[in-house]
Amino acid sequence: MKADNRLSSVLHVLLHMIELDEPLTSDELSQMLTSHPVVVRRTLAGLRDAGLVRSEKGHGGGWVIDCDPAKVSLYDIHQALGSPALISIGHRNHNPACLVEATVNAALNQAIEDAEALLIARFKAISLADLGAGFHAGLSERVGHLTLEDMLKRHPAPSPKGTSDV
Amino acid sequence: MKADNRLSSVLHVLLHMIELDEPLTSDELSQMLTSHPVVVRRTLAGLRDAGLVRSEKGHGGGWVIDCDPAKVSLYDIHQALGSPALISIGHRNHNPACLVEATVNAALNQAIEDAEALLIARFKAISLADLGAGFHAGLSERVGHLTLEDMLKRHPAPSPKGTSDV
DNA sequence: TATCATGCAACATTTAAAGTTACATGAAAG
DNA sequence: CTTTCATGTAACTTTAAATGTTGCATGATA
């Protein structure tokens, strides 16, 4: 099963948007994520609808942060993405009349729901500002903001295929 | 993202195998699971290799339980299935040079690993016999040994620089 | 008005899982 | 010992969800 990296991707670009407070285009963001501009717009559309970012058209346009990073949690962002599934296992519910199946489902459900609750509790406890603080703590030798060139240097385009980075 | 129901399916048929101690054919099992006999064999192959079930060929053949249900946990079964992913979200790890990405990943990883640890702890705490007992009791009361509060206590949110446990 | 950017619908590609076919192996019944 | 039934497994097809892509409309700015 393939992991869903959207939350990770979105957090990544949000932090860059906070660092660099000029609009970032879908094209630039897609280079950071080794993805496609339309995919970026599709993904960020939910955040725009939730009022977390703003998108501006035309010359000098792009994506801008539009919230207080201290007041937005990872949970808010997860919700803005449409609350995708957090747990990858489920239960078959083909025959509710089968007591064996019902018993299995009850046991699995309890574990699954609690793991989900743990993740959600953690997500609620971490704000964008927290992540930004962690970032700056790790950046102690560097002073000031990163330039866009700095950033793109750290997000090179994939040379021939795959094994690139972001 | 589509949930993986193999653990649920396998538990279901294992309990039926325990109930009814005559061999069940892949064909019969596939009917229970609304699936295909070859898929059943594929899935149960791991359990056979792990010594949890036995398969017999020829007339009167099929699948038989081959373990002590009290000594086999859901974790053992999950492992026998090849330890499929439990958490459906991940992180992009394309560029370790990007400090922003590293920060995001650290935060997500901690939450993900702890949720995974919770699920595994639960799975270790539930045996096939527990499920069977729950089934015979008509309800699975015995199945939740740990409460969510217990687990959250063991997985505190790492606000300053938390290190996790378990 | 030319250009740059997003918005979005529609289609194509990718990928992992499930489903399916085909045939070999082995066990029991006749 | 031959037939029948069952698993073992490789190879192929189908399916479903996500990503990627194209094309065009809309709006903002120079």
Tab-separated table of C-alpha atoms (C1' of nucleotides) in Angstrom:
chain	number	residue	atom	x	y	z
A	1	MET	CA	0.000	0.000	0.000
A	2	LYS	CA	1.328	3.355	-0.996
A	3	ALA	CA	1.625	5.996	1.661
A	4	ASP	CA	-0.183	9.301	1.202
A	5	ASN	CA	2.393	12.088	1.347
A	6	ARG	CA	0.100	15.028	0.872
A	7	LEU	CA	0.178	16.227	4.461
A	8	SER	CA	3.954	16.064	4.449
A	9	SER	CA	4.152	17.862	1.115
A	10	VAL	CA	1.731	20.553	2.136
A	11	LEU	CA	3.514	21.209	5.416
A	12	HIS	CA	6.741	21.479	3.529
A	13	VAL	CA	5.478	24.122	1.156
A	14	LEU	CA	3.568	25.967	3.869
A	15	LEU	CA	6.733	26.395	5.888
A	16	HIS	CA	8.520	27.659	2.829
A	17	MET	CA	5.663	30.069	2.237
A	18	ILE	CA	6.022	31.350	5.765
A	19	GLU	CA	9.768	31.746	5.426
A	20	LEU	CA	9.560	33.577	2.162
A	21	ASP	CA	6.696	35.992	2.268
A	22	GLU	CA	6.317	36.630	-1.393
A	23	PRO	CA	3.964	34.594	-3.584
A	24	LEU	CA	5.207	31.190	-4.708
A	25	THR	CA	3.790	29.931	-7.985
A	26	SER	CA	2.362	26.448	-8.461
A	27	ASP	CA	5.235	25.874	-10.831
A	28	GLU	CA	7.858	26.695	-8.239
A	29	LEU	CA	6.115	24.594	-5.639
A	30	SER	CA	5.826	21.662	-8.011
A	31	GLN	CA	9.592	21.806	-8.506
A	32	MET	CA	10.092	21.616	-4.753
A	33	LEU	CA	7.832	18.597	-4.609
A	34	THR	CA	9.000	16.952	-7.838
A	35	SER	CA	5.397	17.033	-8.917
A	36	HIS	CA	3.137	18.848	-11.326
A	37	PRO	CA	1.719	22.381	-11.031
A	38	VAL	CA	-1.851	21.164	-11.519
A	39	VAL	CA	-1.426	18.629	-8.751
A	40	VAL	CA	-0.182	21.408	-6.514
A	41	ARG	CA	-3.229	23.555	-7.288
A	42	ARG	CA	-5.502	20.599	-6.710
A	43	THR	CA	-3.910	19.862	-3.362
A	44	LEU	CA	-3.763	23.462	-2.189
A	45	ALA	CA	-7.357	24.127	-3.262
A	46	GLY	CA	-8.560	22.566	-0.012
A	47	LEU	CA	-6.286	24.799	2.033
A	48	ARG	CA	-7.498	27.836	0.133
A	49	ASP	CA	-11.125	26.889	0.811
A	50	ALA	CA	-10.244	26.488	4.471
A	51	GLY	CA	-8.749	29.984	4.506
A	52	LEU	CA	-5.210	28.855	5.262
A	53	VAL	CA	-3.640	30.132	2.066
A	54	ARG	CA	-4.571	32.595	-0.630
A	55	SER	CA	-3.921	32.323	-4.338
A	56	GLU	CA	-3.357	35.293	-6.567
A	57	LYS	CA	-3.581	35.408	-10.309
A	58	GLY	CA	-1.600	37.305	-12.873
A	59	HIS	CA	1.852	38.833	-12.791
A	60	GLY	CA	3.534	38.364	-9.449
A	61	GLY	CA	0.799	35.997	-8.435
A	62	GLY	CA	1.027	32.657	-6.686
A	63	TRP	CA	0.368	31.177	-3.278
A	64	VAL	CA	0.636	33.108	-0.034
A	65	ILE	CA	0.125	32.032	3.543
A	66	ASP	CA	-3.098	33.492	4.905
A	67	CYS	CA	-3.348	32.395	8.509
A	68	ASP	CA	-1.614	32.745	11.848
A	69	PRO	CA	0.833	29.824	11.972
A	70	ALA	CA	0.486	29.704	15.741
A	71	LYS	CA	-3.235	29.097	15.445
A	72	VAL	CA	-3.237	26.429	12.769
A	73	SER	CA	-2.562	22.845	13.761
A	74	LEU	CA	-1.560	19.886	11.654
A	75	TYR	CA	-5.061	18.620	12.314
A	76	ASP	CA	-6.537	21.710	10.672
A	77	ILE	CA	-4.379	21.057	7.654
A	78	HIS	CA	-5.304	17.399	7.563
A	79	GLN	CA	-8.945	18.413	7.571
A	80	ALA	CA	-8.339	20.964	4.838
A	81	LEU	CA	-6.951	18.123	2.743
A	82	GLY	CA	-10.270	16.330	3.106
A	83	SER	CA	-9.367	14.211	6.139
A	84	PRO	CA	-7.760	11.364	4.219
A	85	ALA	CA	-7.529	8.002	5.962
A	86	LEU	CA	-4.789	7.738	8.555
A	87	ILE	CA	-4.906	3.992	9.143
A	88	SER	CA	-4.369	1.671	6.246
A	89	ILE	CA	-6.025	-1.437	7.602
A	90	GLY	CA	-9.748	-1.925	7.825
A	91	HIS	CA	-12.243	-4.651	8.330
A	92	ARG	CA	-14.492	-6.492	6.011
A	93	ASN	CA	-18.095	-5.974	6.866
A	94	HIS	CA	-19.598	-8.316	4.409
A	95	ASN	CA	-21.877	-10.266	6.667
A	96	PRO	CA	-23.005	-8.490	9.841
A	97	ALA	CA	-24.980	-11.580	10.747
A	98	CYS	CA	-21.782	-13.553	11.229
A	99	LEU	CA	-20.910	-13.316	14.916
A	100	VAL	CA	-17.348	-14.325	14.212
A	101	GLU	CA	-16.945	-11.466	11.822
A	102	ALA	CA	-18.647	-9.060	14.208
A	103	THR	CA	-16.255	-10.086	16.979
A	104	VAL	CA	-13.208	-9.615	14.784
A	105	ASN	CA	-14.468	-6.258	13.639
A	106	ALA	CA	-15.123	-5.056	17.159
A	107	ALA	CA	-11.592	-5.897	18.220
A	108	LEU	CA	-9.971	-4.364	15.173
A	109	ASN	CA	-12.161	-1.297	15.267
A	110	GLN	CA	-11.219	-0.520	18.801
A	111	ALA	CA	-7.526	-0.654	18.014
A	112	ILE	CA	-7.914	1.257	14.770
A	113	GLU	CA	-10.040	4.002	16.271
A	114	ASP	CA	-7.658	4.489	19.148
A	115	ALA	CA	-4.625	4.693	16.889
A	116	GLU	CA	-6.471	7.208	14.788
A	117	ALA	CA	-7.371	9.165	17.908
A	118	LEU	CA	-3.729	9.184	18.938
A	119	LEU	CA	-2.637	10.573	15.600
A	120	ILE	CA	-5.339	13.206	15.663
A	121	ALA	CA	-4.423	14.216	19.203
A	122	ARG	CA	-0.841	14.645	18.105
A	123	PHE	CA	-1.821	16.619	15.047
A	124	LYS	CA	-3.941	18.931	17.163
A	125	ALA	CA	-1.001	19.520	19.465
A	126	ILE	CA	1.408	20.682	16.763
A	127	SER	CA	1.030	24.072	15.108
A	128	LEU	CA	2.688	25.384	12.012
A	129	ALA	CA	4.552	27.769	14.283
A	130	ASP	CA	5.907	24.821	16.266
A	131	LEU	CA	7.344	23.351	13.107
A	132	GLY	CA	8.766	26.698	12.127
A	133	ALA	CA	10.438	26.988	15.512
A	134	GLY	CA	11.972	23.555	15.101
A	135	PHE	CA	13.200	24.556	11.721
A	136	HIS	CA	14.873	27.690	12.991
A	137	ALA	CA	16.426	25.809	15.870
A	138	GLY	CA	18.060	23.521	13.344
A	139	LEU	CA	19.151	26.513	11.316
A	140	SER	CA	21.029	28.245	14.087
A	141	GLU	CA	24.071	29.037	11.971
A	142	ARG	CA	22.032	30.703	9.313
A	143	VAL	CA	20.775	34.226	9.745
A	144	GLY	CA	17.918	35.828	7.933
A	145	HIS	CA	15.545	34.421	5.392
A	146	LEU	CA	16.267	32.011	2.614
A	147	THR	CA	16.084	33.396	-0.865
A	148	LEU	CA	14.083	31.670	-3.516
A	149	GLU	CA	17.316	30.706	-5.273
A	150	ASP	CA	18.591	29.118	-2.085
A	151	MET	CA	15.414	27.143	-1.841
A	152	LEU	CA	15.354	25.968	-5.406
A	153	LYS	CA	18.992	25.003	-5.119
A	154	ARG	CA	17.897	22.652	-2.398
A	155	HIS	CA	15.084	21.361	-4.573
A	156	PRO	CA	16.790	20.406	-7.806
A	157	ALA	CA	14.787	19.072	-10.705
A	158	PRO	CA	14.989	15.344	-11.364
A	159	SER	CA	17.812	14.706	-13.788
A	160	PRO	CA	16.686	11.712	-15.887
A	161	LYS	CA	14.205	9.828	-13.762
A	162	GLY	CA	13.392	9.349	-10.096
A	163	THR	CA	15.897	9.273	-7.211
A	164	SER	CA	15.813	12.998	-6.967
A	165	ASP	CA	14.976	15.026	-3.977
A	166	VAL	CA	13.008	17.870	-2.668
B	1	MET	CA	-6.860	5.127	-0.197
B	2	LYS	CA	-8.207	1.648	-0.021
B	3	ALA	CA	-8.050	-0.160	3.304
B	4	ASP	CA	-6.255	-3.484	3.550
B	5	ASN	CA	-8.689	-6.059	4.869
B	6	ARG	CA	-6.414	-9.075	4.924
B	7	LEU	CA	-5.926	-9.188	8.668
B	8	SER	CA	-9.659	-8.972	9.201
B	9	SER	CA	-10.315	-11.659	6.598
B	10	VAL	CA	-7.684	-13.986	7.954
B	11	LEU	CA	-8.925	-13.641	11.525
B	12	HIS	CA	-12.397	-14.383	10.327
B	13	VAL	CA	-11.442	-17.628	8.638
B	14	LEU	CA	-9.072	-18.636	11.433
B	15	LEU	CA	-11.870	-18.413	13.965
B	16	HIS	CA	-14.087	-20.469	11.721
B	17	MET	CA	-11.299	-22.997	11.386
B	18	ILE	CA	-11.041	-23.203	15.144
B	19	GLU	CA	-14.775	-23.592	15.554
B	20	LEU	CA	-15.053	-26.273	12.968
B	21	ASP	CA	-12.113	-28.606	13.210
B	22	GLU	CA	-12.319	-30.271	9.889
B	23	PRO	CA	-10.398	-29.002	6.881
B	24	LEU	CA	-11.882	-26.045	5.043
B	25	THR	CA	-11.031	-25.773	1.362
B	26	SER	CA	-9.777	-22.627	-0.320
B	27	ASP	CA	-12.967	-22.694	-2.263
B	28	GLU	CA	-15.150	-22.696	0.833
B	29	LEU	CA	-13.063	-19.977	2.419
B	30	SER	CA	-13.215	-17.865	-0.712
B	31	GLN	CA	-16.991	-18.046	-0.557
B	32	MET	CA	-16.945	-16.836	3.038
B	33	LEU	CA	-14.768	-13.931	1.985
B	34	THR	CA	-16.456	-13.247	-1.349
B	35	SER	CA	-13.095	-13.664	-2.929
B	36	HIS	CA	-11.161	-16.125	-5.058
B	37	PRO	CA	-9.606	-19.458	-4.017
B	38	VAL	CA	-6.201	-18.509	-5.366
B	39	VAL	CA	-6.265	-15.273	-3.416
B	40	VAL	CA	-7.075	-17.287	-0.311
B	41	ARG	CA	-4.113	-19.604	-0.889
B	42	ARG	CA	-1.875	-16.642	-1.525
B	43	THR	CA	-2.958	-14.975	1.680
B	44	LEU	CA	-2.818	-18.091	3.849
B	45	ALA	CA	0.582	-19.101	2.452
B	46	GLY	CA	2.233	-16.721	4.897
B	47	LEU	CA	0.367	-18.229	7.823
B	48	ARG	CA	1.352	-21.690	6.704
B	49	ASP	CA	5.003	-20.671	6.505
B	50	ALA	CA	4.689	-19.228	9.995
B	51	GLY	CA	3.313	-22.550	11.246
B	52	LEU	CA	-0.085	-21.173	12.206
B	53	VAL	CA	-2.110	-23.283	9.795
B	54	ARG	CA	-1.529	-26.425	7.770
B	55	SER	CA	-2.764	-27.212	4.295
B	56	GLU	CA	-3.604	-30.691	3.104
B	57	LYS	CA	-3.955	-31.846	-0.451
B	58	GLY	CA	-6.252	-34.340	-2.026
B	59	HIS	CA	-9.597	-35.719	-0.962
B	60	GLY	CA	-10.784	-34.314	2.310
B	61	GLY	CA	-7.972	-31.794	2.192
B	62	GLY	CA	-8.036	-28.091	2.945
B	63	TRP	CA	-6.874	-25.724	5.640
B	64	VAL	CA	-6.586	-26.640	9.306
B	65	ILE	CA	-5.544	-24.605	12.307
B	66	ASP	CA	-2.105	-25.674	13.527
B	67	CYS	CA	-1.333	-23.610	16.579
B	68	ASP	CA	-2.504	-22.931	20.119
B	69	PRO	CA	-4.975	-20.056	19.794
B	70	ALA	CA	-4.049	-18.866	23.257
B	71	LYS	CA	-0.437	-18.419	22.216
B	72	VAL	CA	-0.953	-16.642	18.922
B	73	SER	CA	-1.594	-12.914	18.935
B	74	LEU	CA	-2.982	-10.671	16.256
B	75	TYR	CA	0.547	-9.332	15.990
B	76	ASP	CA	1.838	-12.790	15.075
B	77	ILE	CA	-0.779	-12.982	12.365
B	78	HIS	CA	0.007	-9.524	11.102
B	79	GLN	CA	3.642	-10.550	10.831
B	80	ALA	CA	2.698	-13.773	9.066
B	81	LEU	CA	0.929	-11.627	6.495
B	82	GLY	CA	4.191	-9.859	5.816
B	83	SER	CA	3.726	-6.951	8.219
B	84	PRO	CA	1.777	-4.744	5.849
B	85	ALA	CA	1.730	-1.016	6.560
B	86	LEU	CA	-0.600	0.031	9.369
B	87	ILE	CA	-0.471	3.781	8.829
B	88	SER	CA	-1.510	5.186	5.511
B	89	ILE	CA	0.248	8.520	5.648
B	90	GLY	CA	3.949	8.946	5.160
B	91	HIS	CA	6.453	11.630	4.511
B	92	ARG	CA	8.354	12.604	1.474
B	93	ASN	CA	11.996	12.065	2.085
B	94	HIS	CA	13.506	13.162	-1.143
B	95	ASN	CA	15.901	15.780	0.014
B	96	PRO	CA	17.583	15.439	3.391
B	97	ALA	CA	19.400	18.689	2.634
B	98	CYS	CA	16.167	20.624	3.040
B	99	LEU	CA	15.938	21.526	6.704
B	100	VAL	CA	12.278	22.381	6.362
B	101	GLU	CA	11.535	18.929	5.063
B	102	ALA	CA	13.649	17.327	7.766
B	103	THR	CA	11.711	19.227	10.414
B	104	VAL	CA	8.357	18.212	8.995
B	105	ASN	CA	9.461	14.625	8.724
B	106	ALA	CA	10.685	14.485	12.287
B	107	ALA	CA	7.338	15.711	13.585
B	108	LEU	CA	5.286	13.401	11.399
B	109	ASN	CA	7.513	10.413	12.037
B	110	GLN	CA	7.141	10.695	15.740
B	111	ALA	CA	3.373	10.705	15.534
B	112	ILE	CA	3.292	7.946	12.940
B	113	GLU	CA	5.675	5.690	14.822
B	114	ASP	CA	3.767	6.117	18.044
B	115	ALA	CA	0.431	5.339	16.419
B	116	GLU	CA	1.999	2.293	14.862
B	117	ALA	CA	3.396	1.277	18.228
B	118	LEU	CA	-0.057	1.614	19.735
B	119	LEU	CA	-1.590	-0.658	17.141
B	120	ILE	CA	1.170	-3.205	17.559
B	121	ALA	CA	0.792	-3.142	21.340
B	122	ARG	CA	-2.895	-3.794	20.930
B	123	PHE	CA	-2.316	-6.574	18.480
B	124	LYS	CA	0.169	-8.216	20.825
B	125	ALA	CA	-2.361	-8.064	23.641
B	126	ILE	CA	-5.091	-9.917	21.788
B	127	SER	CA	-4.859	-13.650	21.124
B	128	LEU	CA	-6.936	-15.776	18.838
B	129	ALA	CA	-8.331	-17.371	21.972
B	130	ASP	CA	-9.444	-13.956	23.216
B	131	LEU	CA	-11.391	-13.419	20.042
B	132	GLY	CA	-12.864	-16.887	20.313
B	133	ALA	CA	-13.880	-16.201	23.889
B	134	GLY	CA	-15.440	-12.919	22.866
B	135	PHE	CA	-17.277	-14.716	20.165
B	136	HIS	CA	-18.641	-17.321	22.567
B	137	ALA	CA	-19.609	-14.660	25.051
B	138	GLY	CA	-21.605	-13.075	22.278
B	139	LEU	CA	-19.698	-9.887	22.639
B	140	SER	CA	-16.045	-8.962	22.759
B	141	GLU	CA	-15.705	-7.459	26.197
B	142	ARG	CA	-12.371	-9.042	26.953
B	143	VAL	CA	-10.689	-7.639	23.969
B	144	GLY	CA	-9.748	-4.128	25.012
B	145	HIS	CA	-7.118	-4.525	27.697
B	146	LEU	CA	-5.647	-1.090	27.343
B	147	THR	CA	-7.734	2.028	27.333
B	148	LEU	CA	-7.012	4.933	25.065
B	149	GLU	CA	-6.022	7.025	28.069
B	150	ASP	CA	-3.488	4.389	29.034
B	151	MET	CA	-1.979	4.520	25.617
B	152	LEU	CA	-1.909	8.293	25.402
B	153	LYS	CA	-0.156	8.337	28.737
B	154	ARG	CA	2.496	6.135	27.229
B	155	HIS	CA	2.830	8.303	24.165
B	156	PRO	CA	2.946	11.892	25.382
B	157	ALA	CA	3.168	14.646	22.840
B	158	PRO	CA	6.785	15.803	22.518
B	159	SER	CA	6.279	19.529	23.037
B	160	PRO	CA	9.824	20.620	23.979
B	161	LYS	CA	12.117	17.813	22.882
B	162	GLY	CA	10.227	14.702	23.781
B	163	THR	CA	11.611	11.265	23.318
B	164	SER	CA	9.031	8.584	23.018
B	165	ASP	CA	8.759	5.163	24.458
B	166	VAL	CA	7.429	1.700	23.633
C	1	DT	C1'	-3.527	43.908	-25.252
C	2	DA	C1'	0.069	40.608	-24.297
C	3	DT	C1'	1.564	37.931	-20.616
C	4	DC	C1'	1.430	35.498	-16.525
C	5	DA	C1'	-0.948	33.118	-13.105
C	6	DT	C1'	-4.728	30.269	-11.173
C	7	DG	C1'	-9.340	27.280	-11.804
C	8	DC	C1'	-10.994	23.410	-13.430
C	9	DA	C1'	-12.678	19.780	-16.417
C	10	DA	C1'	-11.308	15.874	-18.972
C	11	DC	C1'	-8.250	12.449	-20.191
C	12	DA	C1'	-3.882	9.465	-19.678
C	13	DT	C1'	-0.595	7.055	-16.958
C	14	DT	C1'	0.927	4.548	-13.083
C	15	DT	C1'	0.813	1.202	-9.523
C	16	DA	C1'	-0.522	-2.021	-6.095
C	17	DA	C1'	-3.927	-5.231	-5.024
C	18	DA	C1'	-7.220	-8.502	-6.402
C	19	DG	C1'	-8.897	-11.574	-9.611
C	20	DT	C1'	-8.152	-15.208	-13.066
C	21	DT	C1'	-6.142	-18.887	-15.925
C	22	DA	C1'	-3.272	-22.692	-16.457
C	23	DC	C1'	-0.718	-26.312	-15.168
C	24	DA	C1'	2.105	-29.089	-11.865
C	25	DT	C1'	2.173	-31.764	-7.514
C	26	DG	C1'	0.389	-34.710	-4.100
C	27	DA	C1'	-3.222	-37.441	-1.551
C	28	DA	C1'	-7.198	-40.296	-1.168
C	29	DA	C1'	-11.014	-43.036	-3.268
C	30	DG	C1'	-12.626	-46.144	-6.529
D	1	DC	C1'	-3.265	-47.480	-10.977
D	2	DT	C1'	-6.322	-44.295	-12.565
D	3	DT	C1'	-9.539	-40.784	-11.393
D	4	DT	C1'	-10.699	-37.113	-8.628
D	5	DC	C1'	-9.931	-33.570	-5.539
D	6	DA	C1'	-7.134	-30.336	-3.349
D	7	DT	C1'	-3.167	-27.219	-2.892
D	8	DG	C1'	1.268	-24.520	-5.037
D	9	DT	C1'	2.656	-21.271	-7.954
D	10	DA	C1'	3.720	-18.664	-12.020
D	11	DA	C1'	1.888	-15.594	-15.275
D	12	DC	C1'	-1.487	-12.794	-16.914
D	13	DT	C1'	-5.715	-9.592	-16.642
D	14	DT	C1'	-8.625	-6.479	-14.299
D	15	DT	C1'	-9.588	-2.847	-11.138
D	16	DA	C1'	-9.390	1.295	-8.536
D	17	DA	C1'	-7.131	5.236	-6.715
D	18	DA	C1'	-3.727	8.545	-7.143
D	19	DT	C1'	-0.859	11.191	-9.897
D	20	DG	C1'	0.299	13.279	-14.027
D	21	DT	C1'	-1.040	15.893	-18.217
D	22	DT	C1'	-3.469	18.697	-21.655
D	23	DG	C1'	-6.455	22.288	-22.850
D	24	DC	C1'	-9.011	26.141	-22.200
D	25	DA	C1'	-11.394	29.761	-19.419
D	26	DT	C1'	-10.792	33.508	-16.046
D	27	DG	C1'	-8.571	37.215	-13.886
D	28	DA	C1'	-4.605	40.417	-12.757
D	29	DT	C1'	-0.718	43.135	-14.080
D	30	DA	C1'	2.548	45.335	-16.908
